[in-house]
Structures are given as C-alpha cells and as structure tokens.
Short mmCIF file of C-alpha atoms in Angstrom, two decimals:
data_model
loop_
_atom_site.label_atom_id
_atom_site.label_comp_id
_atom_site.label_asym_id
_atom_site.label_seq_id
_atom_site.Cartn_x
_atom_site.Cartn_y
_atom_site.Cartn_z
CA UNK A 6 2.98 56.71 -4.49
CA UNK A 7 4.30 53.83 -6.57
CA UNK A 8 6.28 56.17 -8.82
CA UNK A 9 7.73 57.86 -5.78
CA UNK A 10 8.90 54.51 -4.32
CA UNK A 11 10.36 53.51 -7.66
CA UNK A 12 12.12 56.86 -7.95
CA UNK A 13 13.64 56.47 -4.48
CA UNK A 14 14.86 52.95 -5.31
CA UNK A 15 16.41 54.15 -8.56
CA UNK A 16 18.11 57.09 -6.86
CA UNK A 17 19.63 54.73 -4.27
CA UNK A 18 20.94 52.46 -6.99
CA UNK A 19 22.44 55.36 -8.94
CA UNK A 20 24.16 56.59 -5.82
CA UNK A 21 25.49 53.15 -4.80
CA UNK A 22 26.87 52.28 -8.23
CA UNK A 23 27.93 55.77 -9.21
CA UNK A 24 25.69 55.82 -12.28
CA UNK A 25 24.42 59.08 -13.75
CA UNK A 26 21.71 57.76 -16.05
CA UNK A 27 18.69 55.53 -15.44
CA UNK A 28 19.56 53.48 -18.51
CA UNK A 29 22.73 52.27 -16.74
CA UNK A 30 20.90 50.75 -13.77
CA UNK A 31 21.48 46.97 -13.64
CA UNK A 32 20.08 46.21 -10.16
CA UNK A 33 16.76 47.19 -8.59
CA UNK A 34 15.53 46.25 -5.11
CA UNK A 35 11.81 46.83 -4.65
CA UNK A 36 11.03 44.07 -2.17
CA UNK A 37 8.67 44.41 0.78
CA UNK A 38 7.11 47.73 -0.24
CA UNK A 39 3.49 46.54 -0.41
CA UNK A 40 3.32 47.27 -4.13
CA UNK A 41 0.26 46.07 -6.07
CA UNK A 42 1.54 47.21 -9.47
CA UNK A 43 4.69 48.66 -10.99
CA UNK A 44 4.98 51.01 -13.99
CA UNK A 45 6.91 49.84 -17.04
CA UNK A 46 10.61 49.29 -16.41
CA UNK A 47 11.51 49.53 -20.12
CA UNK A 48 13.62 52.61 -19.36
CA UNK A 49 16.13 50.35 -17.57
CA UNK A 50 17.43 48.53 -20.63
CA UNK A 51 20.46 47.07 -18.84
CA UNK A 52 18.52 45.80 -15.83
CA UNK A 53 19.84 42.33 -14.91
CA UNK A 54 18.84 41.73 -11.28
CA UNK A 55 15.37 42.55 -9.96
CA UNK A 56 14.01 41.86 -6.47
CA UNK A 57 10.28 42.50 -6.15
CA UNK A 58 9.33 39.73 -3.72
CA UNK A 59 7.14 40.21 -0.64
CA UNK A 60 4.70 42.57 -2.36
CA UNK A 61 1.12 42.20 -3.63
CA UNK A 62 1.83 42.23 -7.35
CA UNK A 63 -0.80 40.64 -9.62
CA UNK A 64 0.48 41.56 -13.08
CA UNK A 65 3.90 41.38 -14.77
CA UNK A 66 3.33 43.40 -17.92
CA UNK A 67 5.89 45.96 -16.71
CA UNK A 68 8.68 43.42 -17.51
CA UNK A 69 7.98 42.85 -21.20
CA UNK A 70 10.93 44.95 -22.45
CA UNK A 71 13.62 44.03 -19.93
CA UNK A 72 15.42 41.56 -22.17
CA UNK A 73 18.69 41.59 -20.18
CA UNK A 74 17.21 40.22 -16.95
CA UNK A 75 19.15 37.23 -15.63
CA UNK A 76 17.72 36.98 -12.10
CA UNK A 77 14.10 37.69 -11.16
CA UNK A 78 12.68 37.29 -7.66
CA UNK A 79 8.87 37.29 -7.69
CA UNK A 80 8.12 35.04 -4.73
CA UNK A 81 5.52 35.94 -2.10
CA UNK A 82 3.20 37.99 -4.31
CA UNK A 83 -0.38 37.51 -5.56
CA UNK A 84 0.27 36.35 -9.13
CA UNK A 85 -2.53 34.23 -10.59
CA UNK A 86 -0.93 33.96 -14.06
CA UNK A 87 2.21 35.01 -15.94
CA UNK A 88 0.90 34.80 -19.51
CA UNK A 89 2.68 37.02 -22.04
CA UNK A 90 5.02 38.59 -19.50
CA UNK A 91 8.14 36.41 -19.33
CA UNK A 92 8.41 34.54 -22.63
CA UNK A 93 10.79 37.10 -24.17
CA UNK A 94 13.26 37.15 -21.26
CA UNK A 95 15.65 34.72 -22.95
CA UNK A 96 18.60 35.61 -20.71
CA UNK A 97 16.78 34.70 -17.50
CA UNK A 98 18.69 32.12 -15.44
CA UNK A 99 17.05 32.35 -12.01
CA UNK A 100 13.27 32.69 -11.55
CA UNK A 101 11.61 32.44 -8.16
CA UNK A 102 7.80 32.28 -8.30
CA UNK A 103 7.03 30.32 -5.17
CA UNK A 104 4.21 31.28 -2.80
CA UNK A 105 1.92 32.90 -5.37
CA UNK A 106 -1.53 31.93 -6.71
CA UNK A 107 -0.53 30.21 -9.96
CA UNK A 108 -3.12 27.53 -10.81
CA UNK A 109 -2.68 26.55 -14.47
CA UNK A 110 0.36 24.27 -14.76
CA UNK A 111 0.27 23.84 -18.56
CA UNK A 112 -0.24 27.56 -19.15
CA UNK A 113 2.59 28.51 -16.78
CA UNK A 114 5.04 26.01 -18.27
CA UNK A 115 4.14 27.11 -21.80
CA UNK A 116 5.10 30.67 -20.88
CA UNK A 117 8.47 29.48 -19.59
CA UNK A 118 9.40 27.23 -22.52
CA UNK A 119 11.10 30.10 -24.34
CA UNK A 120 13.50 30.70 -21.45
CA UNK A 121 16.33 28.63 -22.88
CA UNK A 122 18.86 29.85 -20.28
CA UNK A 123 16.71 29.07 -17.22
CA UNK A 124 18.62 27.02 -14.66
CA UNK A 125 16.87 27.64 -11.32
CA UNK A 126 13.09 27.66 -10.92
CA UNK A 127 10.84 27.75 -7.86
CA UNK A 128 7.10 27.05 -8.18
CA UNK A 129 6.31 25.44 -4.84
CA UNK A 130 3.51 26.80 -2.62
CA UNK A 131 1.38 27.47 -5.72
CA UNK A 132 -1.85 25.53 -6.38
CA UNK A 133 -0.32 24.08 -9.57
CA UNK A 134 2.43 22.39 -7.54
CA UNK A 135 -0.16 19.98 -6.11
CA UNK A 136 -1.17 18.53 -9.48
CA UNK A 137 -0.32 14.90 -10.21
CA UNK A 138 3.17 14.41 -11.68
CA UNK A 139 3.80 18.15 -11.36
CA UNK A 140 7.57 17.85 -10.90
CA UNK A 141 8.02 15.35 -13.74
CA UNK A 142 5.92 17.50 -16.07
CA UNK A 143 8.06 20.58 -15.39
CA UNK A 144 11.29 18.58 -15.82
CA UNK A 145 10.07 17.16 -19.14
CA UNK A 146 8.82 20.52 -20.46
CA UNK A 147 11.79 22.65 -19.30
CA UNK A 148 14.91 20.54 -19.88
CA UNK A 149 17.31 23.42 -19.16
CA UNK A 150 16.22 23.63 -15.49
CA UNK A 151 18.81 22.07 -13.17
CA UNK A 152 17.43 23.16 -9.79
CA UNK A 153 13.66 22.87 -9.29
CA UNK A 154 12.00 23.90 -6.02
CA UNK A 155 15.40 23.95 -4.29
CA UNK A 156 16.12 20.35 -5.29
CA UNK A 157 18.58 19.28 -8.04
CA UNK A 158 17.03 17.57 -11.05
CA UNK A 159 18.47 14.05 -11.29
CA UNK A 160 19.12 11.94 -14.37
CA UNK A 161 16.67 9.36 -13.03
CA UNK A 162 13.95 12.02 -12.90
CA UNK A 163 14.65 13.05 -16.49
CA UNK A 164 14.38 9.42 -17.65
CA UNK A 165 11.15 8.92 -15.72
CA UNK A 166 9.72 12.14 -17.17
CA UNK A 167 10.36 10.83 -20.68
CA UNK A 168 8.72 7.54 -19.77
CA UNK A 169 5.59 9.23 -18.42
CA UNK A 170 5.13 12.10 -20.89
CA UNK A 171 6.76 10.79 -24.08
CA UNK A 172 5.97 7.10 -24.34
CA UNK A 173 7.04 6.77 -27.98
CA UNK A 174 10.49 8.18 -27.20
CA UNK A 175 10.87 5.94 -24.16
CA UNK A 176 10.19 2.88 -26.36
CA UNK A 177 12.93 3.95 -28.75
CA UNK A 178 15.36 4.54 -25.88
CA UNK A 179 14.65 1.15 -24.34
CA UNK A 180 15.10 -0.58 -27.71
CA UNK A 181 18.68 0.71 -28.00
CA UNK A 182 20.40 -1.84 -25.76
CA UNK A 183 24.11 -1.45 -26.42
CA UNK A 184 26.01 -4.64 -25.66
CA UNK A 185 22.95 -6.80 -25.03
CA UNK A 186 19.76 -8.01 -26.66
CA UNK A 187 16.42 -6.66 -25.57
CA UNK A 188 14.46 -9.76 -24.63
CA UNK A 189 11.25 -8.13 -23.48
CA UNK A 190 9.00 -5.33 -24.58
CA UNK A 191 8.98 -2.18 -22.46
CA UNK A 192 6.41 -2.06 -19.71
CA UNK A 193 3.40 0.12 -20.41
CA UNK A 194 1.77 0.17 -16.99
CA UNK A 195 2.47 3.86 -16.38
CA UNK A 196 0.46 6.99 -15.87
CA UNK A 197 0.20 9.67 -18.53
CA UNK A 198 -0.50 13.37 -18.40
CA UNK A 199 -3.97 14.70 -18.99
CA UNK A 200 -4.95 14.76 -22.62
CA UNK A 201 -2.22 12.36 -23.73
CA UNK A 202 -2.93 8.98 -25.26
CA UNK A 203 -3.41 6.32 -22.54
CA UNK A 204 -0.88 3.54 -22.33
CA UNK A 205 -1.80 0.30 -24.08
CA UNK A 206 -0.16 -3.10 -23.95
CA UNK A 207 1.41 -4.22 -27.19
CA UNK A 208 -0.21 -7.38 -28.57
CA UNK A 209 2.11 -9.33 -30.86
CA UNK A 210 0.40 -11.83 -33.19
CA UNK A 211 1.36 -15.47 -32.85
CA UNK A 212 4.41 -16.27 -34.94
CA UNK A 213 5.74 -12.71 -34.83
CA UNK A 214 7.28 -12.77 -31.36
CA UNK A 215 10.55 -10.89 -30.92
CA UNK A 216 13.26 -12.25 -33.20
CA UNK A 217 10.96 -14.64 -35.09
CA UNK A 218 10.15 -13.63 -38.67
CA UNK A 219 9.13 -17.03 -40.04
CA UNK A 220 5.44 -16.23 -40.01
CA UNK A 221 4.47 -12.91 -41.60
CA UNK A 222 1.09 -12.51 -39.91
CA UNK A 223 0.21 -8.81 -40.15
CA UNK A 224 -0.40 -6.68 -37.08
CA UNK A 225 -3.84 -5.32 -36.34
CA UNK A 226 -2.31 -1.95 -35.54
CA UNK A 227 0.51 -0.62 -37.80
CA UNK A 228 2.07 1.13 -34.80
CA UNK A 229 2.67 -2.28 -33.19
CA UNK A 230 4.57 -3.40 -36.28
CA UNK A 231 6.72 -0.27 -36.18
CA UNK A 232 7.51 -0.78 -32.48
CA UNK A 233 8.50 -4.44 -32.90
CA UNK A 234 10.65 -3.55 -35.92
CA UNK A 235 12.40 -0.86 -33.90
CA UNK A 236 13.25 -3.39 -31.20
CA UNK A 237 15.02 -5.87 -33.51
CA UNK A 238 18.77 -5.69 -33.26
CA UNK A 239 20.62 -4.51 -36.35
CA UNK A 240 23.78 -6.28 -37.48
CA UNK A 241 26.92 -4.21 -36.85
CA UNK A 242 30.08 -4.99 -38.79
CA UNK A 243 33.61 -3.69 -38.26
CA UNK A 244 36.47 -4.42 -40.67
CA UNK A 245 40.16 -3.70 -40.23
CA UNK A 246 43.42 -4.36 -42.09
CA UNK A 247 46.93 -4.85 -40.67
CA UNK A 248 48.56 -1.85 -42.29
CA UNK A 249 52.04 -2.95 -41.11
CA UNK A 250 51.93 -5.66 -43.75
CA UNK A 251 51.00 -3.28 -46.55
CA UNK A 252 54.09 -1.83 -48.32
CA UNK A 253 54.30 1.91 -48.67
CA UNK A 254 54.69 3.64 -52.04
CA UNK A 255 58.42 4.01 -51.46
CA UNK A 256 58.80 0.34 -50.52
CA UNK A 257 56.90 -0.67 -53.62
CA UNK A 258 59.24 1.36 -55.82
CA UNK A 259 62.35 -0.01 -54.11
CA UNK A 260 60.83 -3.46 -53.66
CA UNK A 261 62.08 -3.70 -50.07
CA UNK A 262 59.01 -5.59 -49.00
CA UNK A 263 57.32 -8.42 -50.82
CA UNK A 264 53.76 -7.60 -51.74
CA UNK A 265 51.12 -9.71 -50.04
CA UNK A 266 47.43 -9.66 -50.63
CA UNK A 267 45.96 -7.69 -47.72
CA UNK A 268 44.02 -9.69 -45.16
CA UNK A 269 40.87 -8.07 -43.87
CA UNK A 270 39.59 -8.91 -40.43
CA UNK A 271 35.83 -8.54 -40.08
CA UNK A 272 33.84 -8.72 -36.86
CA UNK A 273 30.06 -8.90 -36.77
CA UNK A 274 27.84 -8.58 -33.72
CA UNK A 275 24.33 -7.58 -32.74
#
C-alpha cells in the first residue's frame, strides 16, 4: 500500500516536471496520506523539497541518503525522536517539526547541530518546547537559525543565550568595553541549563579590587584571578608622523626641502 502511494506520487511528479527517470525527481508531495512509514528514498538523489506532513510517521531512517534536501516538512506526525536521521542533511535550510512527540531537547538539538545551513526551524507543540529556557537553548546551540517557531531570532536573544548558557564567554564579552572603563563586575544572578556549573558570585580579596594592584593578596580560587585580570583595561597606543614634512627620495637628492627630524605624535588611552 505504501509503495503504491509512493509510486503514484513519483509518477505525478515525473509527469508534471517532464522527467523520465526517478533519479531526476527533486520534489515529492506525500502529505496527508495517513502513512506510518516510508521506504528508503535513496533512489531520489536529487530530491530537494519533501512534504510528508499530516501523516503518522514515527521513524525517519528513510531520509539518511537524501543529502540534497533543502526543505523538509515533517510537522503533524508522531515522531518521538529524530536520532541518526537528519545529521547528514547539511544542505537543509527549512525544517518544520512542530506538532510531534519530541521530548528530549538536548538529544534533538544535538542531532541538528550538523545542519550548518539551517535557517528556519519549527519545534513548537512538542513536549520539549515546554522546558525551561527552551528557546534560548536552541538559539545558543544552533546559531545559524534565523527564524525559530515562526519568530525571528533577535540579537538581544543571542546575547541573553550566551549569558545563560556560556557564562565564561559572557564575562569576556562584558569585559571588552570599548570607549569606557568597566567599573563593576558582571552580574551572576542568572539561571543556567541543567548540568552546567551554577553561577557563583566573584569574591575579590581586600586590596585587590578592580584597578588596585598595590596589595598582591592571592585569590582563593585561581579562576577569580583570571576573571579580574581579564577585566583590567589594557593600554592602547597609536603613533603617527606628518609625512608631508618628510622629504621624498627625489627631494633629498635635489635638496629642495630642508631635512627636519620627524616628529612623532603618540596617543595613549585605555
């Protein structure tokens, strides 16, 4: 029955596009057919667009060899996991997985990390979408995604995702204050993902406050010393010379311009 439906869909596509061989098929529409499984589609090497939404599919192993897929519509099925099925689809740009039964957020995101071209992703109406910080976790783990659950990913969300899921990087980012001095340590009263190190408040020993190096009291934790050192402002120096006052080689030979010792202008700032 399934093979018959697939055969009919392929025949329609061949007729519409004027193709003579299955290998030339680039579009397949198998939506709303009540399918629970689909045989391997490896025969369709040039397949780029696949609609299989509104079925009862529970397994995606039939997609393992379709490396040219750029758009995949899997919404409204019965998928409980996608492990091992999508990680090799590096050309995939649009992936709709909403309204399935996906429960493991970390496992699902891990499968999608190899999709370096992914721009649009839908995961809403899955159990995993109700986990704490779900959206920020996906944004942090899949930086190529620009449209998540039908909402654009903002720069503010990307910054917040770094703050929540990569505390060390957020400290480094906050310490780079171009044009101004950082007068306070970054706040650490934030939530972290499960399994990550909990936030702790940095305790600076007396005499080693920001910008004061008179007292060399050691830190109890070496990581605190590294963080404070990273937040000190480095001295930046720019030097320039007025080249209009420097005679050229020809002028030196002809002595048209009196030689002056070059004056260097140096500017220093933090």
